Tab-separated table of C-alpha atoms in Angstrom:
chain	number	residue	atom	x	y	z
A	1	MET	CA	93.600	105.220	99.141
A	2	VAL	CA	97.350	104.918	98.301
A	3	ASP	CA	100.185	107.377	97.512
A	4	TYR	CA	102.523	105.817	94.698
A	5	ASP	CA	105.466	107.147	93.156
A	6	TYR	CA	107.524	105.555	90.114
A	7	ASN	CA	110.835	107.220	90.142
A	8	LYS	CA	112.376	106.226	86.438
A	9	LYS	CA	115.797	107.161	87.157
A	10	ALA	CA	116.607	105.532	90.027
A	11	ASP	CA	114.068	102.541	89.231
A	12	ILE	CA	112.119	102.775	92.584
A	13	LEU	CA	107.945	102.271	92.879
A	14	THR	CA	106.655	103.647	96.155
A	15	VAL	CA	103.210	103.089	97.353
A	16	ASP	CA	102.200	104.516	100.911
A	17	LEU	CA	98.711	105.070	102.449
A	18	GLU	CA	97.478	108.261	101.747
A	19	ASP	CA	96.986	109.127	105.451
A	20	ARG	CA	100.085	107.932	106.660
A	21	GLN	CA	101.835	110.157	109.243
A	22	PRO	CA	105.477	110.028	110.089
A	23	GLU	CA	104.805	109.672	113.710
A	24	ASP	CA	102.810	106.397	112.626
A	25	TYR	CA	106.380	104.800	111.381
A	26	ASP	CA	107.943	102.233	113.780
A	27	ARG	CA	109.880	99.792	111.786
A	28	SER	CA	110.763	98.738	108.868
A	29	ILE	CA	111.515	95.080	107.170
A	30	ALA	CA	114.021	94.877	104.401
A	31	ILE	CA	113.561	91.840	101.709
A	32	GLY	CA	115.895	92.138	99.356
A	33	ASP	CA	115.099	94.999	97.154
A	34	TYR	CA	111.808	95.306	98.846
A	35	THR	CA	111.220	97.613	102.249
A	36	VAL	CA	107.857	97.195	104.095
A	37	ASP	CA	107.075	100.204	106.357
A	38	LEU	CA	105.162	99.176	109.892
A	39	ASP	CA	103.393	100.868	112.487
A	40	GLU	CA	103.638	99.987	116.146
A	41	ALA	CA	100.654	97.340	115.710
A	42	GLY	CA	102.637	96.022	112.616
A	43	SER	CA	100.109	97.015	109.934
A	44	ILE	CA	101.599	98.153	106.801
A	45	LEU	CA	102.314	101.871	106.076
A	46	GLY	CA	103.742	101.547	103.026
A	47	ILE	CA	106.330	99.397	100.555
A	48	GLU	CA	109.140	100.807	98.357
A	49	ILE	CA	110.610	98.581	95.532
A	50	LEU	CA	114.174	99.035	94.350
A	51	ASN	CA	115.166	97.794	91.177
A	52	ALA	CA	111.416	97.801	90.313
A	53	THR	CA	111.572	96.666	86.854
A	54	ARG	CA	113.865	94.055	87.446
A	55	ASN	CA	111.578	92.842	90.424
A	56	LEU	CA	108.296	93.344	89.216
A	57	PRO	CA	106.457	92.035	85.815
A	58	TYR	CA	105.915	95.877	84.574
A	59	THR	CA	107.987	97.799	81.914
A	60	SER	CA	109.284	101.189	82.840
A	61	LYS	CA	106.491	102.761	80.901
A	62	GLU	CA	103.666	100.916	82.717
A	63	LEU	CA	104.731	101.839	86.135
A	64	GLN	CA	104.944	105.719	84.599
A	65	SER	CA	101.788	105.525	83.472
A	66	ILE	CA	99.879	104.197	87.096
A	67	GLU	CA	96.841	105.756	87.294
A	68	ASN	CA	95.564	104.049	90.626
A	69	ALA	CA	97.097	101.588	93.330
A	70	ASP	CA	95.625	99.840	96.273
A	71	LEU	CA	97.702	98.702	99.020
A	72	LYS	CA	96.420	95.368	101.514
A	73	GLN	CA	97.718	93.282	103.753
A	74	VAL	CA	96.756	89.429	104.772
A	75	ARG	CA	97.420	88.102	107.735
A	76	ARG	CA	97.716	84.122	108.214
A	77	SER	CA	99.117	82.075	110.750
A	78	GLY	CA	101.737	84.295	111.623
A	79	ALA	CA	102.946	85.512	108.460
A	80	ARG	CA	101.689	88.214	106.513
A	81	THR	CA	101.746	89.180	102.526
A	82	VAL	CA	101.311	92.546	101.316
A	83	ILE	CA	99.149	93.174	97.949
A	84	VAL	CA	99.921	95.781	95.889
A	85	GLU	CA	96.822	96.061	93.002
A	86	ILE	CA	97.723	98.856	90.475
A	87	GLU	CA	95.801	100.121	87.255
A	88	TYR	CA	97.975	101.577	84.147
A	89	SER	CA	97.136	102.129	81.111
A	90	SER	CA	93.755	100.785	80.979
A	91	ASN	CA	95.229	97.644	82.327
A	92	LYS	CA	95.215	95.682	85.780
A	93	GLY	CA	97.787	93.980	87.852
A	94	ALA	CA	99.004	93.331	91.051
A	95	PHE	CA	102.235	91.493	92.687
A	96	SER	CA	102.433	90.562	96.440
A	97	LEU	CA	105.328	90.023	99.325
A	98	GLY	CA	105.191	87.444	102.108
A	99	TYR	CA	107.261	88.260	105.375
A	100	GLN	CA	107.191	87.199	108.802
A	101	ASP	CA	107.228	90.017	111.350
A	102	SER	CA	109.867	89.138	113.959
A	103	ILE	CA	108.037	91.376	116.417
A	104	GLU	CA	105.246	88.658	116.414
A	105	ALA	CA	107.207	85.684	115.762
């Protein structure tokens, strides 16, 4: 399970693992308006999206009405993809972000 928050005024969407602890954090990878937080093993702890309504195919109203979210990580050939699935106003959607973790490169 995950915790999620959309700040309408700042237009920031944050999705974090529910059991995330401050001591789990090791590093962040910033890719444009996206920031991925990782633990020491390179597993995802959370993602923050600035300018969410410009970077995602969702309106502010849809992001404010998120009812459920899930956060997944897929590893393939040295690259990783973060997948965020959301449910809002009886609809479902997903977005993803691919990145290379320089620690593993």
